[in-house]
GROMACS .gro file of C-alpha atoms in nm:
model
  444
    1MET     CA    1 -11.363   6.705   3.719
    2GLU     CA    2 -11.013   6.680   3.957
    3THR     CA    3 -10.837   6.884   3.651
    4PHE     CA    4 -11.126   7.157   3.630
    5LEU     CA    5 -11.062   7.188   4.021
    6ILE     CA    6 -10.697   7.201   4.042
    7ARG     CA    7 -10.699   7.441   3.742
    8ALA     CA    8 -10.979   7.668   3.874
    9LEU     CA    9 -10.791   7.699   4.198
   10GLN     CA   10 -10.500   7.816   4.030
   11LEU     CA   11 -10.675   8.064   3.830
   12ILE     CA   12 -10.846   8.187   4.152
   13MET     CA   13 -10.495   8.197   4.348
   14SER     CA   14 -10.281   8.361   4.084
   15LEU     CA   15 -10.577   8.639   3.980
   16SER     CA   16 -10.612   8.716   4.359
   17LEU     CA   17 -10.242   8.744   4.415
   18LEU     CA   18 -10.259   9.004   4.083
   19VAL     CA   19 -10.576   9.190   4.208
   20ILE     CA   20 -10.433   9.255   4.564
   21VAL     CA   21 -10.101   9.367   4.396
   22HIS     CA   22 -10.250   9.602   4.125
   23GLU     CA   23 -10.497   9.774   4.352
   24GLY     CA   24 -10.230   9.797   4.608
   25GLY     CA   25 -10.062   9.979   4.349
   26HIS     CA   26 -10.333  10.247   4.380
   27PHE     CA   27 -10.359  10.259   4.734
   28LEU     CA   28 -10.010  10.322   4.822
   29PHE     CA   29  -9.959  10.580   4.592
   30ALA     CA   30 -10.274  10.713   4.714
   31ARG     CA   31 -10.163  10.684   5.075
   32LEU     CA   32  -9.841  10.862   4.973
   33PHE     CA   33 -10.031  11.136   4.851
   34LYS     CA   34 -10.243  11.149   5.136
   35THR     CA   35 -10.522  11.057   4.948
   36ARG     CA   36 -10.838  10.904   5.131
   37VAL     CA   37 -10.891  10.540   5.031
   38GLU     CA   38 -11.261  10.447   5.158
   39LYS     CA   39 -11.238  10.060   5.015
   40PHE     CA   40 -11.053   9.801   4.943
   41CYS     CA   41 -11.199   9.523   4.782
   42LEU     CA   42 -11.059   9.174   4.637
   43PHE     CA   43 -11.354   9.071   4.360
   44PHE     CA   44 -11.639   9.251   4.288
   45ASP     CA   45 -11.925   9.307   4.553
   46PRO     CA   46 -12.257   9.456   4.390
   47TRP     CA   47 -12.556   9.429   4.645
   48PHE     CA   48 -12.313   9.232   4.915
   49THR     CA   49 -11.983   9.137   5.050
   50LEU     CA   50 -11.841   8.822   5.164
   51PHE     CA   51 -11.655   8.949   5.445
   52LYS     CA   52 -11.536   9.318   5.558
   53PHE     CA   53 -11.375   9.474   5.815
   54LYS     CA   54 -11.277   9.846   5.912
   55PRO     CA   55 -10.933   9.886   6.133
   56LYS     CA   56 -11.007  10.113   6.407
   57ASN     CA   57 -10.895  10.516   6.348
   58SER     CA   58 -10.861  10.370   5.936
   59ASP     CA   59 -11.062  10.586   5.680
   60THR     CA   60 -11.028  10.248   5.442
   61GLU     CA   61 -11.266   9.936   5.442
   62TYR     CA   62 -11.147   9.563   5.347
   63GLY     CA   63 -11.355   9.367   5.224
   64ILE     CA   64 -11.379   9.038   4.980
   65GLY     CA   65 -11.666   8.997   4.720
   66TRP     CA   66 -11.886   8.750   4.580
   67LEU     CA   67 -11.781   8.836   4.164
   68PRO     CA   68 -11.435   8.713   4.094
   69LEU     CA   69 -11.359   8.912   3.838
   70GLY     CA   70 -11.120   9.176   3.984
   71GLY     CA   71 -11.092   9.427   4.209
   72TYR     CA   72 -11.143   9.759   4.281
   73VAL     CA   73 -11.001  10.019   4.543
   74LYS     CA   74 -11.269  10.337   4.596
   75ILE     CA   75 -11.069  10.655   4.621
   76SER     CA   76 -11.238  10.948   4.757
   77GLY     CA   77 -11.323  11.220   4.550
   78MET     CA   78 -11.243  11.038   4.185
   79ILE     CA   79 -11.526  10.929   3.913
   80ASP     CA   80 -11.429  10.565   3.869
   81GLU     CA   81 -11.672  10.216   3.836
   82SER     CA   82 -11.833  10.309   4.172
   83MET     CA   83 -12.027  10.554   3.952
   84ASP     CA   84 -12.069  10.804   4.287
   85THR     CA   85 -12.212  11.121   4.095
   86GLU     CA   86 -12.332  11.219   4.493
   87GLN     CA   87 -11.974  11.267   4.631
   88MET     CA   88 -11.848  11.473   4.303
   89GLN     CA   89 -12.128  11.760   4.415
   90GLN     CA   90 -12.023  11.774   4.747
   91PRO     CA   91 -11.755  12.091   4.807
   92MET     CA   92 -11.420  11.981   4.747
   93GLN     CA   93 -11.222  11.886   5.037
   94PRO     CA   94 -10.829  11.842   5.088
   95TRP     CA   95 -10.830  11.435   5.104
   96GLU     CA   96 -10.968  11.384   4.764
   97PHE     CA   97 -10.853  11.219   4.451
   98ARG     CA   98 -10.957  11.601   4.207
   99ALA     CA   99 -10.792  11.810   4.451
  100LYS     CA  100 -10.433  11.669   4.437
  101PRO     CA  101 -10.182  11.812   4.180
  102ALA     CA  102 -10.228  11.641   3.820
  103TRP     CA  103  -9.855  11.499   3.874
  104GLN     CA  104  -9.975  11.264   4.189
  105ARG     CA  105 -10.321  11.175   4.010
  106LEU     CA  106 -10.132  11.048   3.726
  107LEU     CA  107  -9.869  10.830   3.979
  108ILE     CA  108 -10.169  10.737   4.160
  109MET     CA  109 -10.338  10.590   3.819
  110VAL     CA  110 -10.020  10.407   3.714
  111GLY     CA  111  -9.914  10.258   4.066
  112GLY     CA  112 -10.137   9.951   3.965
  113VAL     CA  113  -9.975   9.901   3.632
  114VAL     CA  114  -9.609   9.937   3.821
  115PHE     CA  115  -9.659   9.707   4.054
  116ASN     CA  116  -9.803   9.433   3.818
  117PHE     CA  117  -9.534   9.489   3.629
  118LEU     CA  118  -9.235   9.484   3.893
  119LEU     CA  119  -9.434   9.173   4.011
  120ALA     CA  120  -9.380   8.993   3.730
  121LEU     CA  121  -9.038   9.076   3.706
  122PHE     CA  122  -8.958   8.962   4.082
  123ILE     CA  123  -9.153   8.606   3.997
  124TYR     CA  124  -8.954   8.550   3.686
  125SER     CA  125  -8.624   8.625   3.834
  126MET     CA  126  -8.727   8.392   4.132
  127ILE     CA  127  -8.812   8.138   3.874
  128LEU     CA  128  -8.510   8.130   3.741
  129PHE     CA  129  -8.339   8.145   4.064
  130THR     CA  130  -8.465   7.856   4.186
  131TRP     CA  131  -8.534   7.637   3.847
  132GLY     CA  132  -8.296   7.790   3.648
  133ASP     CA  133  -8.365   7.787   3.253
  134GLU     CA  134  -8.407   7.503   3.058
  135TYR     CA  135  -8.451   7.454   2.683
  136VAL     CA  136  -8.414   7.266   2.380
  137PRO     CA  137  -8.214   7.437   2.136
  138VAL     CA  138  -8.395   7.405   1.809
  139GLN     CA  139  -8.068   7.386   1.603
  140LYS     CA  140  -7.955   7.114   1.729
  141ALA     CA  141  -8.244   6.883   1.767
  142PRO     CA  142  -8.149   6.566   1.599
  143LEU     CA  143  -8.488   6.457   1.460
  144GLY     CA  144  -8.685   6.787   1.400
  145MET     CA  145  -8.990   6.959   1.369
  146GLU     CA  146  -9.340   6.781   1.313
  147PHE     CA  147  -9.537   7.044   1.159
  148ASN     CA  148  -9.891   7.110   1.133
  149GLU     CA  149 -10.100   7.105   0.791
  150THR     CA  150 -10.085   7.473   0.773
  151ALA     CA  151  -9.671   7.491   0.799
  152LYS     CA  152  -9.674   7.181   0.547
  153ASN     CA  153  -9.883   7.355   0.274
  154ILE     CA  154  -9.673   7.670   0.322
  155GLY     CA  155  -9.316   7.468   0.245
  156PHE     CA  156  -9.210   7.274   0.603
  157ARG     CA  157  -9.146   6.920   0.630
  158ASN     CA  158  -9.167   6.643   0.876
  159GLY     CA  159  -8.801   6.633   0.992
  160ASP     CA  160  -8.716   6.991   0.947
  161ILE     CA  161  -8.457   7.083   1.165
  162LEU     CA  162  -8.516   7.524   1.187
  163ILE     CA  163  -8.193   7.751   1.159
  164SER     CA  164  -8.266   8.067   1.111
  165ALA     CA  165  -8.552   8.345   0.977
  166ASP     CA  166  -8.397   8.606   0.729
  167GLY     CA  167  -8.057   8.551   0.829
  168VAL     CA  168  -8.114   8.558   1.224
  169PRO     CA  169  -8.046   8.265   1.390
  170PHE     CA  170  -8.328   8.063   1.624
  171GLU     CA  171  -8.209   7.962   1.979
  172ARG     CA  172  -8.532   7.821   2.157
  173TYR     CA  173  -8.927   7.708   2.056
  174ASP     CA  174  -9.108   7.959   2.225
  175GLY     CA  175  -9.343   8.295   2.113
  176ASP     CA  176  -9.069   8.474   2.007
  177LEU     CA  177  -8.984   8.236   1.738
  178LEU     CA  178  -9.313   8.198   1.588
  179THR     CA  179  -9.308   8.523   1.576
  180SER     CA  180  -9.003   8.564   1.414
  181ILE     CA  181  -9.138   8.290   1.178
  182VAL     CA  182  -9.431   8.497   1.087
  183ASP     CA  183  -9.240   8.805   1.043
  184ALA     CA  184  -9.002   8.670   0.828
  185ARG     CA  185  -8.996   8.639   0.434
  186GLN     CA  186  -8.792   8.320   0.419
  187VAL     CA  187  -8.701   8.076   0.684
  188THR     CA  188  -8.394   7.822   0.645
  189VAL     CA  189  -8.385   7.490   0.754
  190LEU     CA  190  -8.171   7.187   0.734
  191ARG     CA  191  -8.337   6.930   0.543
  192GLY     CA  192  -8.187   6.552   0.496
  193GLY     CA  193  -7.863   6.718   0.597
  194GLU     CA  194  -7.869   7.040   0.325
  195GLN     CA  195  -8.004   7.369   0.400
  196ALA     CA  196  -8.372   7.436   0.229
  197SER     CA  197  -8.574   7.763   0.252
  198VAL     CA  198  -8.928   7.790   0.315
  199TYR     CA  199  -9.093   8.110   0.170
  200ILE     CA  200  -9.325   8.282   0.434
  201PRO     CA  201  -9.657   8.451   0.305
  202GLU     CA  202  -9.786   8.810   0.434
  203ASP     CA  203 -10.082   8.623   0.568
  204MET     CA  204  -9.885   8.312   0.783
  205MET     CA  205 -10.042   8.444   1.125
  206GLU     CA  206 -10.391   8.397   1.023
  207ARG     CA  207 -10.348   8.112   0.862
  208LEU     CA  208 -10.195   7.967   1.188
  209LEU     CA  209 -10.472   8.121   1.391
  210ALA     CA  210 -10.734   7.968   1.152
  211ASP     CA  211 -10.564   7.609   1.184
  212SER     CA  212 -10.573   7.651   1.567
  213ILE     CA  213 -10.316   7.414   1.601
  214ARG     CA  214  -9.939   7.434   1.738
  215PHE     CA  215  -9.701   7.537   1.451
  216ALA     CA  216  -9.445   7.300   1.539
  217SER     CA  217  -9.328   7.029   1.799
  218PHE     CA  218  -9.022   6.828   1.857
  219ARG     CA  219  -8.988   6.464   1.695
  220TYR     CA  220  -8.921   6.250   2.006
  221PRO     CA  221  -8.684   5.943   1.932
  222TYR     CA  222  -8.839   5.586   1.999
  223VAL     CA  223  -8.702   5.514   2.304
  224ILE     CA  224  -8.753   5.114   2.463
  225ASP     CA  225  -8.830   5.135   2.812
  226SER     CA  226  -8.874   4.758   2.882
  227ILE     CA  227  -8.854   4.430   2.669
  228CYS     CA  228  -9.055   4.142   2.642
  229ALA     CA  229  -8.805   3.812   2.735
  230ASN     CA  230  -8.804   3.544   2.431
  231ARG     CA  231  -8.996   3.820   2.143
  232PRO     CA  232  -8.784   3.955   1.849
  233ALA     CA  233  -8.607   4.272   2.043
  234ALA     CA  234  -8.448   4.061   2.347
  235LEU     CA  235  -8.340   3.820   2.079
  236ALA     CA  236  -8.162   4.040   1.866
  237GLY     CA  237  -7.996   4.230   2.210
  238LEU     CA  238  -8.185   4.577   2.234
  239GLN     CA  239  -8.207   4.681   2.611
  240PRO     CA  240  -8.401   4.907   2.800
  241GLY     CA  241  -8.278   5.245   2.713
  242ASP     CA  242  -8.188   5.221   2.360
  243SER     CA  243  -8.340   5.506   2.133
  244ILE     CA  244  -8.473   5.394   1.802
  245THR     CA  245  -8.362   5.621   1.540
  246GLN     CA  246  -8.383   5.511   1.186
  247LEU     CA  247  -8.611   5.254   1.018
  248ASP     CA  248  -8.463   5.100   0.702
  249GLY     CA  249  -8.232   5.373   0.697
  250GLU     CA  250  -8.451   5.629   0.721
  251ASN     CA  251  -8.483   5.873   1.010
  252ILE     CA  252  -8.801   5.825   1.198
  253ALA     CA  253  -8.965   5.971   1.505
  254TYR     CA  254  -9.207   5.750   1.785
  255PHE     CA  255  -9.516   5.845   1.645
  256ASP     CA  256  -9.378   5.791   1.237
  257PHE     CA  257  -9.244   5.430   1.341
  258LYS     CA  258  -9.558   5.352   1.529
  259LYS     CA  259  -9.769   5.437   1.237
  260GLU     CA  260  -9.576   5.280   0.982
  261MET     CA  261  -9.545   4.941   1.174
  262LEU     CA  262  -9.899   4.966   1.186
  263ARG     CA  263  -9.958   5.047   0.800
  264ARG     CA  264  -9.775   4.702   0.764
  265GLN     CA  265  -9.921   4.524   0.979
  266LYS     CA  266 -10.240   4.636   0.806
  267ASP     CA  267 -10.033   4.532   0.502
  268GLY     CA  268  -9.992   4.183   0.545
  269SER     CA  269  -9.762   4.169   0.241
  270ALA     CA  270  -9.450   4.403   0.378
  271PRO     CA  271  -9.130   4.178   0.443
  272HIS     CA  272  -9.096   4.120   0.830
  273ASP     CA  273  -8.744   4.202   0.808
  274ILE     CA  274  -8.648   4.587   0.949
  275THR     CA  275  -8.310   4.738   0.992
  276LEU     CA  276  -8.331   4.948   1.290
  277THR     CA  277  -8.047   5.247   1.382
  278TYR     CA  278  -8.053   5.301   1.747
  279VAL     CA  279  -7.819   5.491   2.010
  280ARG     CA  280  -7.688   5.329   2.340
  281ALA     CA  281  -7.497   5.539   2.589
  282GLY     CA  282  -7.411   5.746   2.286
  283VAL     CA  283  -7.290   5.518   2.086
  284THR     CA  284  -7.494   5.463   1.752
  285ASP     CA  285  -7.541   5.124   1.618
  286THR     CA  286  -7.708   4.914   1.363
  287ILE     CA  287  -7.930   4.610   1.348
  288THR     CA  288  -8.120   4.392   1.166
  289LEU     CA  289  -8.469   4.199   1.338
  290ALA     CA  290  -8.734   4.013   1.209
  291THR     CA  291  -9.063   4.119   1.324
  292ASP     CA  292  -9.365   3.842   1.451
  293SER     CA  293  -9.636   3.801   1.272
  294LEU     CA  294  -9.834   4.143   1.395
  295TYR     CA  295  -9.492   4.335   1.290
  296GLU     CA  296  -9.430   4.357   1.678
  297MET     CA  297  -9.098   4.393   1.846
  298GLY     CA  298  -9.201   4.280   2.177
  299VAL     CA  299  -9.093   4.626   2.348
  300VAL     CA  300  -9.300   4.886   2.546
  301ALA     CA  301  -9.181   5.189   2.475
  302ARG     CA  302  -9.188   5.570   2.626
  303ILE     CA  303  -9.171   5.915   2.501
  304THR     CA  304  -8.891   6.127   2.652
  305THR     CA  305  -8.681   6.481   2.581
  306ASN     CA  306  -8.404   6.376   2.786
  307GLN     CA  307  -8.264   6.085   2.578
  308LEU     CA  308  -8.151   6.235   2.247
  309LEU     CA  309  -8.298   6.617   2.297
  310PRO     CA  310  -7.980   6.823   2.392
  311VAL     CA  311  -8.117   7.003   2.693
  312VAL     CA  312  -7.919   7.380   2.775
  313ARG     CA  313  -7.969   7.447   3.155
  314LYS     CA  314  -7.854   7.732   3.292
  315GLU     CA  315  -7.842   7.796   3.684
  316TYR     CA  316  -7.874   8.149   3.821
  317SER     CA  317  -7.751   8.292   4.126
  318PHE     CA  318  -7.983   8.568   4.365
  319LEU     CA  319  -7.791   8.841   4.216
  320ALA     CA  320  -7.782   8.724   3.881
  321SER     CA  321  -8.117   8.614   3.840
  322LEU     CA  322  -8.264   8.996   3.906
  323PRO     CA  323  -8.142   9.159   3.583
  324ALA     CA  324  -8.198   8.788   3.389
  325GLY     CA  325  -8.564   8.795   3.512
  326ALA     CA  326  -8.630   9.179   3.432
  327ALA     CA  327  -8.460   9.124   3.095
  328LEU     CA  328  -8.717   8.779   3.046
  329GLY     CA  329  -8.988   9.038   3.166
  330VAL     CA  330  -8.955   9.287   2.921
  331LYS     CA  331  -8.888   9.040   2.627
  332THR     CA  332  -9.270   8.921   2.775
  333LEU     CA  333  -9.423   9.244   2.729
  334LYS     CA  334  -9.234   9.307   2.364
  335GLY     CA  335  -9.384   8.996   2.252
  336TYR     CA  336  -9.722   9.036   2.371
  337VAL     CA  337  -9.775   9.385   2.244
  338GLY     CA  338  -9.589   9.254   1.919
  339GLN     CA  339  -9.905   8.970   1.883
  340MET     CA  340 -10.165   9.204   1.993
  341LYS     CA  341 -10.221   9.334   1.631
  342TYR     CA  342 -10.371   9.005   1.515
  343LEU     CA  343 -10.653   9.040   1.775
  344PHE     CA  344 -10.804   9.306   1.573
  345SER     CA  345 -10.801   9.032   1.207
  346LYS     CA  346 -11.090   8.771   1.168
  347GLU     CA  347 -10.928   8.455   1.315
  348GLY     CA  348 -10.744   8.642   1.605
  349ALA     CA  349 -11.131   8.795   1.720
  350LYS     CA  350 -11.221   8.393   1.674
  351GLN     CA  351 -10.920   8.332   1.960
  352LEU     CA  352 -11.030   8.577   2.247
  353GLY     CA  353 -11.113   8.390   2.508
  354GLY     CA  354 -11.197   8.445   2.824
  355PHE     CA  355 -11.191   8.309   3.201
  356GLY     CA  356 -11.196   7.907   3.066
  357THR     CA  357 -10.896   7.980   2.834
  358ILE     CA  358 -10.713   8.145   3.112
  359GLY     CA  359 -10.744   7.862   3.334
  360SER     CA  360 -10.678   7.631   3.047
  361ILE     CA  361 -10.277   7.769   3.034
  362PHE     CA  362 -10.248   7.605   3.403
  363PRO     CA  363 -10.127   7.285   3.421
  364ALA     CA  364 -10.370   6.993   3.497
  365THR     CA  365 -10.160   6.855   3.784
  366TRP     CA  366 -10.018   7.114   4.040
  367ASP     CA  367  -9.697   7.244   3.944
  368TRP     CA  368  -9.529   7.535   4.104
  369HIS     CA  369  -9.290   7.624   3.857
  370GLN     CA  370  -9.593   7.623   3.566
  371PHE     CA  371  -9.823   7.839   3.834
  372TRP     CA  372  -9.550   8.131   3.880
  373TYR     CA  373  -9.445   8.119   3.550
  374MET     CA  374  -9.822   8.163   3.431
  375THR     CA  375  -9.870   8.413   3.709
  376ALA     CA  376  -9.604   8.650   3.591
  377PHE     CA  377  -9.741   8.627   3.243
  378LEU     CA  378 -10.045   8.703   3.355
  379SER     CA  379  -9.903   9.014   3.534
  380ILE     CA  380  -9.769   9.120   3.247
  381ILE     CA  381 -10.078   9.071   3.040
  382LEU     CA  382 -10.307   9.284   3.341
  383ALA     CA  383 -10.015   9.555   3.310
  384PHE     CA  384 -10.064   9.600   2.913
  385MET     CA  385 -10.417   9.612   2.919
  386ASN     CA  386 -10.493   9.808   3.200
  387ILE     CA  387 -10.222  10.091   3.040
  388LEU     CA  388 -10.463  10.095   2.750
  389PRO     CA  389 -10.630  10.438   2.668
  390ILE     CA  390 -10.952  10.292   2.729
  391PRO     CA  391 -11.226  10.480   2.973
  392ALA     CA  392 -11.296  10.268   3.258
  393LEU     CA  393 -10.904  10.131   3.244
  394ASP     CA  394 -10.637  10.304   3.432
  395GLY     CA  395 -10.496  10.407   3.101
  396GLY     CA  396 -10.822  10.622   3.022
  397HIS     CA  397 -10.771  10.812   3.350
  398VAL     CA  398 -10.402  10.866   3.253
  399LEU     CA  399 -10.496  10.978   2.893
  400PHE     CA  400 -10.731  11.245   3.020
  401LEU     CA  401 -10.477  11.352   3.304
  402ILE     CA  402 -10.186  11.404   3.047
  403TYR     CA  403 -10.481  11.598   2.868
  404GLU     CA  404 -10.494  11.810   3.164
  405ILE     CA  405 -10.108  11.839   3.198
  406VAL     CA  406 -10.088  12.002   2.834
  407ALA     CA  407 -10.433  12.158   2.797
  408ARG     CA  408 -10.418  12.331   3.135
  409ARG     CA  409 -10.774  12.208   3.225
  410LYS     CA  410 -10.977  11.955   3.343
  411PRO     CA  411 -11.230  11.741   3.164
  412SER     CA  412 -11.583  11.810   3.272
  413ASP     CA  413 -11.729  11.564   3.522
  414LYS     CA  414 -12.037  11.472   3.301
  415PHE     CA  415 -11.740  11.380   3.040
  416MET     CA  416 -11.573  11.199   3.270
  417GLU     CA  417 -11.911  11.028   3.396
  418ARG     CA  418 -11.971  10.933   3.005
  419ALA     CA  419 -11.662  10.841   2.905
  420GLN     CA  420 -11.647  10.584   3.191
  421MET     CA  421 -11.998  10.455   3.121
  422VAL     CA  422 -11.872  10.394   2.754
  423GLY     CA  423 -11.548  10.254   2.865
  424MET     CA  424 -11.737  10.013   3.113
  425PHE     CA  425 -11.995   9.950   2.807
  426LEU     CA  426 -11.693   9.821   2.618
  427LEU     CA  427 -11.507   9.616   2.863
  428PHE     CA  428 -11.891   9.431   2.932
  429GLY     CA  429 -11.918   9.362   2.558
  430LEU     CA  430 -11.540   9.252   2.512
  431LEU     CA  431 -11.581   9.050   2.843
  432LEU     CA  432 -11.887   8.867   2.703
  433TRP     CA  433 -11.739   8.809   2.361
  434ALA     CA  434 -11.426   8.621   2.561
  435ASN     CA  435 -11.663   8.446   2.774
  436PHE     CA  436 -11.891   8.352   2.455
  437ASN     CA  437 -11.602   8.200   2.240
  438ASP     CA  438 -11.507   7.962   2.571
  439ILE     CA  439 -11.887   7.832   2.543
  440LEU     CA  440 -11.806   7.744   2.174
  441ARG     CA  441 -11.497   7.614   2.238
  442PHE     CA  442 -11.634   7.384   2.495
  443LEU     CA  443 -11.936   7.288   2.319
  444PHE     CA  444 -11.791   7.270   1.944
   0.00000   0.00000   0.00000
């Protein structure tokens, strides 16, 4: 329950900030062009509003709705989700949206998307300025990667070190690496000290989506946390902090070591003598010891990334963080847009998620670094989704405004009303489908 509340609070805080910034973009451009904004509401408020106030000598009422699915600004003389058709039947006033030149209306409509994108770039920059950038270079992971069953069926093997895709070297394990793999014809890996090739099928992404398990993860070493006195490990001279890299001459990771010793325990006939290769303070050594009757050494292990996995860390000054954050934001947007094509596949549609899925991307414990990173990512998504040319979204209005600029005539109010209703119907259906998928995942 505590985990749910922490994630729910992070989701609400993040979405609230993104909605305020998005609607604030529309609001500021509207006020810049002296267009009246009747209402600025965080969350939706059908039937009633939780809180509202209207400053003296202001045309705008500010409020908080009870339905946390977004928010809106109601701009005078505009057909939007409020479907205020009565206002549109009145004589046009100079402060109304419909009275402004097309280029001004266009800037008002793209204001929300622009502000969301700029917010993401700013957050990414401040993340780099505050925490820097830290990652494990995949080519230098000494124990390689652990792959899911789909990857193994294609040709990857546990312990493979990822080198390149179609000759382009890998740097870090992130969304770009996975995109490079699924779009490649051939991936080069280091296997047993020699390079090997894995040929990628055209339906790689569809297979991974159906598998719904992470493509790969780093193989962590077996690191000794503490040792029991007078047990085999202590008598053999092992010490806390030693990292075991090989068992009987074979490279081995933490979970493989645990599984192998459990297998020997169940078998009962395997020899108790084992040879371990370990690293201590950067020095590699080998030792032979005899496990007890249960094939245990008398150690407590921990999983850690900072013992053997090399970590690259880069610090940024305030000025250096700005272009680096902008580059990260553009890179994130390109990666997200590139993956959108899989949404229209059978498996991609199944992966579509609603608020439960969005909430699950936040950490189970409060972590400001991850909170801001996820908020920036959601701001990128919100900007891109809103600019799609779908009626009821900002992109739909932009599409009709571009038509007006090119054709030099406005679409009729009746057409705009019908387009708005069609768009709202589509979006409502998409919302139901996404949250229905969340319910299915929760139940099954």
